[in-house]
XYZ file of C-alpha atoms in Angstrom:
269
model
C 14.130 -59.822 28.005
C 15.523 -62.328 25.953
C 11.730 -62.543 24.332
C 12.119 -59.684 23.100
C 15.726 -59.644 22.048
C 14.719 -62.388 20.175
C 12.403 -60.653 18.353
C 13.885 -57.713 17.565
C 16.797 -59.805 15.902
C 14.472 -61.493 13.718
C 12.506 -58.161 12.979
C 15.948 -56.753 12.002
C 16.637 -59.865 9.780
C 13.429 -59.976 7.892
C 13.881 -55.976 7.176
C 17.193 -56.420 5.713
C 16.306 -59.736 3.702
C 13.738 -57.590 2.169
C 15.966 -55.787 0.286
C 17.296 -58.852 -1.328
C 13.381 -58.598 -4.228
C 14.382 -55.312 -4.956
C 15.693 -53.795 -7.675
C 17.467 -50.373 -8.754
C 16.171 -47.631 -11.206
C 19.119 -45.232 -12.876
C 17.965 -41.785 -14.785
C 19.954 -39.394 -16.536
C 19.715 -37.219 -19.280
C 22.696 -34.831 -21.276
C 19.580 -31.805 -20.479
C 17.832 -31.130 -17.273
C 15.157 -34.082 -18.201
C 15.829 -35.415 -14.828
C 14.631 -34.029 -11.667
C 17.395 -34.043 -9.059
C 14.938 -33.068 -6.158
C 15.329 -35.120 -3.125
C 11.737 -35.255 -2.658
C 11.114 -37.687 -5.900
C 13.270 -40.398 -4.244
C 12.819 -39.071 -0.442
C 11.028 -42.956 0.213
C 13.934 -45.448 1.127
C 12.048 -48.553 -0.739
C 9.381 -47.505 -3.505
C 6.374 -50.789 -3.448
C 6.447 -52.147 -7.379
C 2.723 -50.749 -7.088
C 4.353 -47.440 -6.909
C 7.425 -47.372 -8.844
C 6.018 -46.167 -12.017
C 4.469 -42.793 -10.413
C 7.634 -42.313 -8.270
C 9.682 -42.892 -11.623
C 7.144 -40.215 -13.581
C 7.530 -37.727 -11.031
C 11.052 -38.010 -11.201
C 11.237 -36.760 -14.652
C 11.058 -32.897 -15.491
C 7.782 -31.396 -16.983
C 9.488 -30.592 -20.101
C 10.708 -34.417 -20.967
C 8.359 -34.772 -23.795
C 10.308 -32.215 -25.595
C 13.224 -34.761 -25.694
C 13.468 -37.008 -29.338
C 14.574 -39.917 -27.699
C 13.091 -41.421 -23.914
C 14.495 -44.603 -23.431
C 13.633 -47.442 -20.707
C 16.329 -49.959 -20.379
C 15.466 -53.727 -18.822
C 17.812 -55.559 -17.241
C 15.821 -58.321 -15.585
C 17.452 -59.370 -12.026
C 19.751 -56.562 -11.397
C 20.571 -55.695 -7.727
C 22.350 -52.490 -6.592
C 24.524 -54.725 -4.614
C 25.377 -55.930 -8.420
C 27.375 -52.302 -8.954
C 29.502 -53.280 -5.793
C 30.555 -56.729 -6.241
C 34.535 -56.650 -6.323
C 34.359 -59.801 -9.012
C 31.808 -57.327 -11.410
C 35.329 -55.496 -12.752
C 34.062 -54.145 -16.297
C 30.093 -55.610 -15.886
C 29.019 -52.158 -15.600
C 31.537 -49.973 -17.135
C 29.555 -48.230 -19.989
C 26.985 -47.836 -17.750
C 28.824 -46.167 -15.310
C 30.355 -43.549 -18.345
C 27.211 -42.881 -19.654
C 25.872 -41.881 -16.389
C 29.213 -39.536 -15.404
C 28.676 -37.918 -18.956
C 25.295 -36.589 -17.983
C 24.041 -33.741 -16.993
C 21.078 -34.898 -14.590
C 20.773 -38.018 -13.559
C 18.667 -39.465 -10.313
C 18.264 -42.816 -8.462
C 16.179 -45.249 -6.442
C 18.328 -48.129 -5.218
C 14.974 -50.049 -3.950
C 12.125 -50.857 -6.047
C 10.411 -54.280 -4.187
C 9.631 -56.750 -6.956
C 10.585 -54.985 -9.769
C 9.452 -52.395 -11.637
C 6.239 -52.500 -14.490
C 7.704 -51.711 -17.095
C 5.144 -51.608 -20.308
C 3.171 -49.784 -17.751
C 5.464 -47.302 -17.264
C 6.434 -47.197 -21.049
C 3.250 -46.423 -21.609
C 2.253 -43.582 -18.797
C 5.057 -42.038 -20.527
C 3.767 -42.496 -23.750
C 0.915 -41.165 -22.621
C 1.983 -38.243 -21.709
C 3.207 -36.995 -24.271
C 1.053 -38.588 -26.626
C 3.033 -40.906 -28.586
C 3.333 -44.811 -28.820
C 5.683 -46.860 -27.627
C 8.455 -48.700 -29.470
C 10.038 -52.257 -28.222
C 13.266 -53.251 -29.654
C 15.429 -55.884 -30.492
C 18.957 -55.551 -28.186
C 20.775 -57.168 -31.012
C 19.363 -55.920 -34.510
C 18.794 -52.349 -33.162
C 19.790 -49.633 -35.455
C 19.378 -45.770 -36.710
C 16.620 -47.129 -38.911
C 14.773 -48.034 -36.002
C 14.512 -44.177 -34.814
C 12.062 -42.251 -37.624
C 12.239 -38.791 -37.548
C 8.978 -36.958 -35.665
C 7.576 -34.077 -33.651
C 7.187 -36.592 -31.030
C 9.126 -37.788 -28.604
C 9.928 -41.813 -29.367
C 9.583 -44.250 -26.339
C 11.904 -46.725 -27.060
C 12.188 -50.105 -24.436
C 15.248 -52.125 -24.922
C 15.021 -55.342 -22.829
C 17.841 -56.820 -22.447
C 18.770 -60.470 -21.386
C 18.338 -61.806 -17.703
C 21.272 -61.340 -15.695
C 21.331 -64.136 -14.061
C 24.018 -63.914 -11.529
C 26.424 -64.317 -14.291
C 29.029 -61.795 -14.807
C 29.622 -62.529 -18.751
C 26.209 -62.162 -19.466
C 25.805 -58.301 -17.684
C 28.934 -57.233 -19.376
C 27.450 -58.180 -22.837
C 24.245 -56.687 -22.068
C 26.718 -53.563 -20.776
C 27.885 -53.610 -24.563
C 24.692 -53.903 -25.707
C 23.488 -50.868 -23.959
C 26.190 -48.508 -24.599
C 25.762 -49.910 -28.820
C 21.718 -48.707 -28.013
C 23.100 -44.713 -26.484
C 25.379 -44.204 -29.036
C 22.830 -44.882 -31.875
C 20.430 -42.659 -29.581
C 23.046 -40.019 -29.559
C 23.492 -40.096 -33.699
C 19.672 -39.580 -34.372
C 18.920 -37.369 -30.807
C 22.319 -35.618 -30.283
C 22.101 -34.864 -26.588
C 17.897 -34.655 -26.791
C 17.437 -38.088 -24.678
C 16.474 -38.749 -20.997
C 17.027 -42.929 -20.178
C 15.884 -44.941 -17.523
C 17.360 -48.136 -16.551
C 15.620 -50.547 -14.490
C 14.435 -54.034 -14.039
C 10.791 -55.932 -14.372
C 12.276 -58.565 -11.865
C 13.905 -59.144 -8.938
C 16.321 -62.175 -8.469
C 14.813 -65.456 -7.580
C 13.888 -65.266 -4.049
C 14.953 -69.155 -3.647
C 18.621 -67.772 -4.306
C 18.798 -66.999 -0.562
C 18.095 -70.098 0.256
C 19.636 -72.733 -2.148
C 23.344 -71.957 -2.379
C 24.494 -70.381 -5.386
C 26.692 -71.936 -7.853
C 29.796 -69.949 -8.869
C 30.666 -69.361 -12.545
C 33.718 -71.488 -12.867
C 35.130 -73.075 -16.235
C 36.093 -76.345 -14.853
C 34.129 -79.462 -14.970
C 36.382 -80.807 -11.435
C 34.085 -81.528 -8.644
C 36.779 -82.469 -6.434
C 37.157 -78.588 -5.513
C 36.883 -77.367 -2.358
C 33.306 -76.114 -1.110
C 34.207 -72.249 -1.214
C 35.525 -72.170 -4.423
C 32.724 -74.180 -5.676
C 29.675 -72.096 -3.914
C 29.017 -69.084 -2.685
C 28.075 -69.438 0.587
C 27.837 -65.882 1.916
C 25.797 -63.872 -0.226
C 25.456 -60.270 0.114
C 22.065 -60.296 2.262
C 23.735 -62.817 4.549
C 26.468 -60.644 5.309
C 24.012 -57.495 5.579
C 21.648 -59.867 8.037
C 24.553 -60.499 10.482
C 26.195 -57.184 10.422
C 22.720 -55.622 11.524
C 22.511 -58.782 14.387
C 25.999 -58.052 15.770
C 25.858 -54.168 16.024
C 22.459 -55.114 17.396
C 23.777 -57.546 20.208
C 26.575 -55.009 20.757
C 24.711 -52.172 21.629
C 21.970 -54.527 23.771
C 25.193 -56.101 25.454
C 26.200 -52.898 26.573
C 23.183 -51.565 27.541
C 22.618 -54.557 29.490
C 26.009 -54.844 31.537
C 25.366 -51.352 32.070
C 22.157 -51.700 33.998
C 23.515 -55.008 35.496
C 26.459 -52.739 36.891
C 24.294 -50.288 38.765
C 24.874 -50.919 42.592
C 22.270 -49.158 45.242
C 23.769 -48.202 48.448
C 24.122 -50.003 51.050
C 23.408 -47.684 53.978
C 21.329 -44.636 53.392
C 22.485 -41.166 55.601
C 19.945 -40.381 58.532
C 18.034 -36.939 58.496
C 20.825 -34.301 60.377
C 19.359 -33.451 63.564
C 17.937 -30.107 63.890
C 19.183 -28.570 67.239
């Protein structure tokens, strides 16, 4: 029994530190560019392999008739990221642009990261147009020429890098990008925001620096590091209901008492 306990713990553990190389994927669009369907996300966690057909299928047939289809990168993003209580303001535009649209979709679990010049250009592909990268910081109206096409524009944006300053510049940078989307497109864009990479799998191991503006070492350890991160606390919440319910079960079956004394047949007169 306690084989297999065993086991099943660390079966449970390694599922739920999976989830730690993955990466989300946001889509929305002001028109119905964005298929809402359930089935085009129905798969818990999409393989990287996969990502880019998942994410194609996940856009309406009529997309190409957009001006503007955008693919944000924001290398090592989490969805965790969008829940951390000390992210106040790293995602704010984000989280506007989103509410503004009319369709938008997700994935919350892309393993590895998600190819993105492939995907740029599958959607290039179909609808037969090339594909644009640009320049977070210089891009401008200019940058958006005036075609039949549709333009597939990748913005990749800096690496997050755990640190909350950096994500709520790149959140500036990406709500600077829409808005000059919406003065050349209007409300004719579809965007997809994703990442190429997952965080640095040695991050659950090593323990992770905070972002602190002091040069004092003499600090204690928790305000220094971060010792729980979010997969840790994920890991032992699954172990605990785990050994709950098994600890139940257990005293349960433990508890059941056979009789001592078993009745005799009645005697048939």
């Amino acid at each position: 029994m306690k084989v297999y306990t065993i086991a099943a713990i660390l079966s449970l553990a390694s599922t739920v530190m999976a989830f730690e190389s993955t990466v989300p994927c946001l889509m929305w669009s002001p028109k119905n560019y964005i298929d809402i369907s359930p089935q085009t996300t129905k798969q818990f966690v999409i393989a990287k392999s996969d990502a880019s057909d998942v994410i194609l299928s996940s856009l309406s047939s009529d997309v190409c008739s957009a001006k503007v289809i955008a693919l944000i990168n924001q290398p090592e993003i989490h969805s965790n990221d969008f829940l951390y209580s000390g992210y106040e303001g790293a995602f704010s535009h984000l989280e506007e642009q989103i509410s503004e649209a009319n369709t938008h979709s997700q994935i919350e679990y892309i393993t590895e990261g998600v190819h993105i010049d492939q995907l740029a250009k599958s959607i290039a592909t179909r609808c037969n147009t090339a594909v644009s990268i640009l320049d977070p910081y210089t891009v401008s109206t200019e940058d958006f020429v005036n075609q039949i096409k549709p333009i597939v524009a990748v913005l990749p944006l800096p690496s997050a890098d755990n640190n909350v300053n950096t994500l709520r510049t790149n959140d500036a940078l990406l709500d600077q990008f829409i808005n000059i989307i919406k003065l050349k497109a209007q409300d004719n864009y579809a965007v997809i925001y994703t990442s190429s990479s997952a965080k640095q799998s040695h991050e659950k191991i090593k323990l992770s620096r905070r972002d602190i503006p002091t040069t004092d070492n003499n600090l204690p350890i928790f305000e220094k590091y971060q010792l729980f991160t979010p997969g840790v606390f994920m890991v032992l919440g699954v172990v605990f209901l785990f050994l709950f319910i098994a600890g139940t079960g257990i005293s349960w079956l433990v508890g059941i008492q056979t009789p001592v004394r078993f009745e005799g047949k009645p005697k048939k007169n």
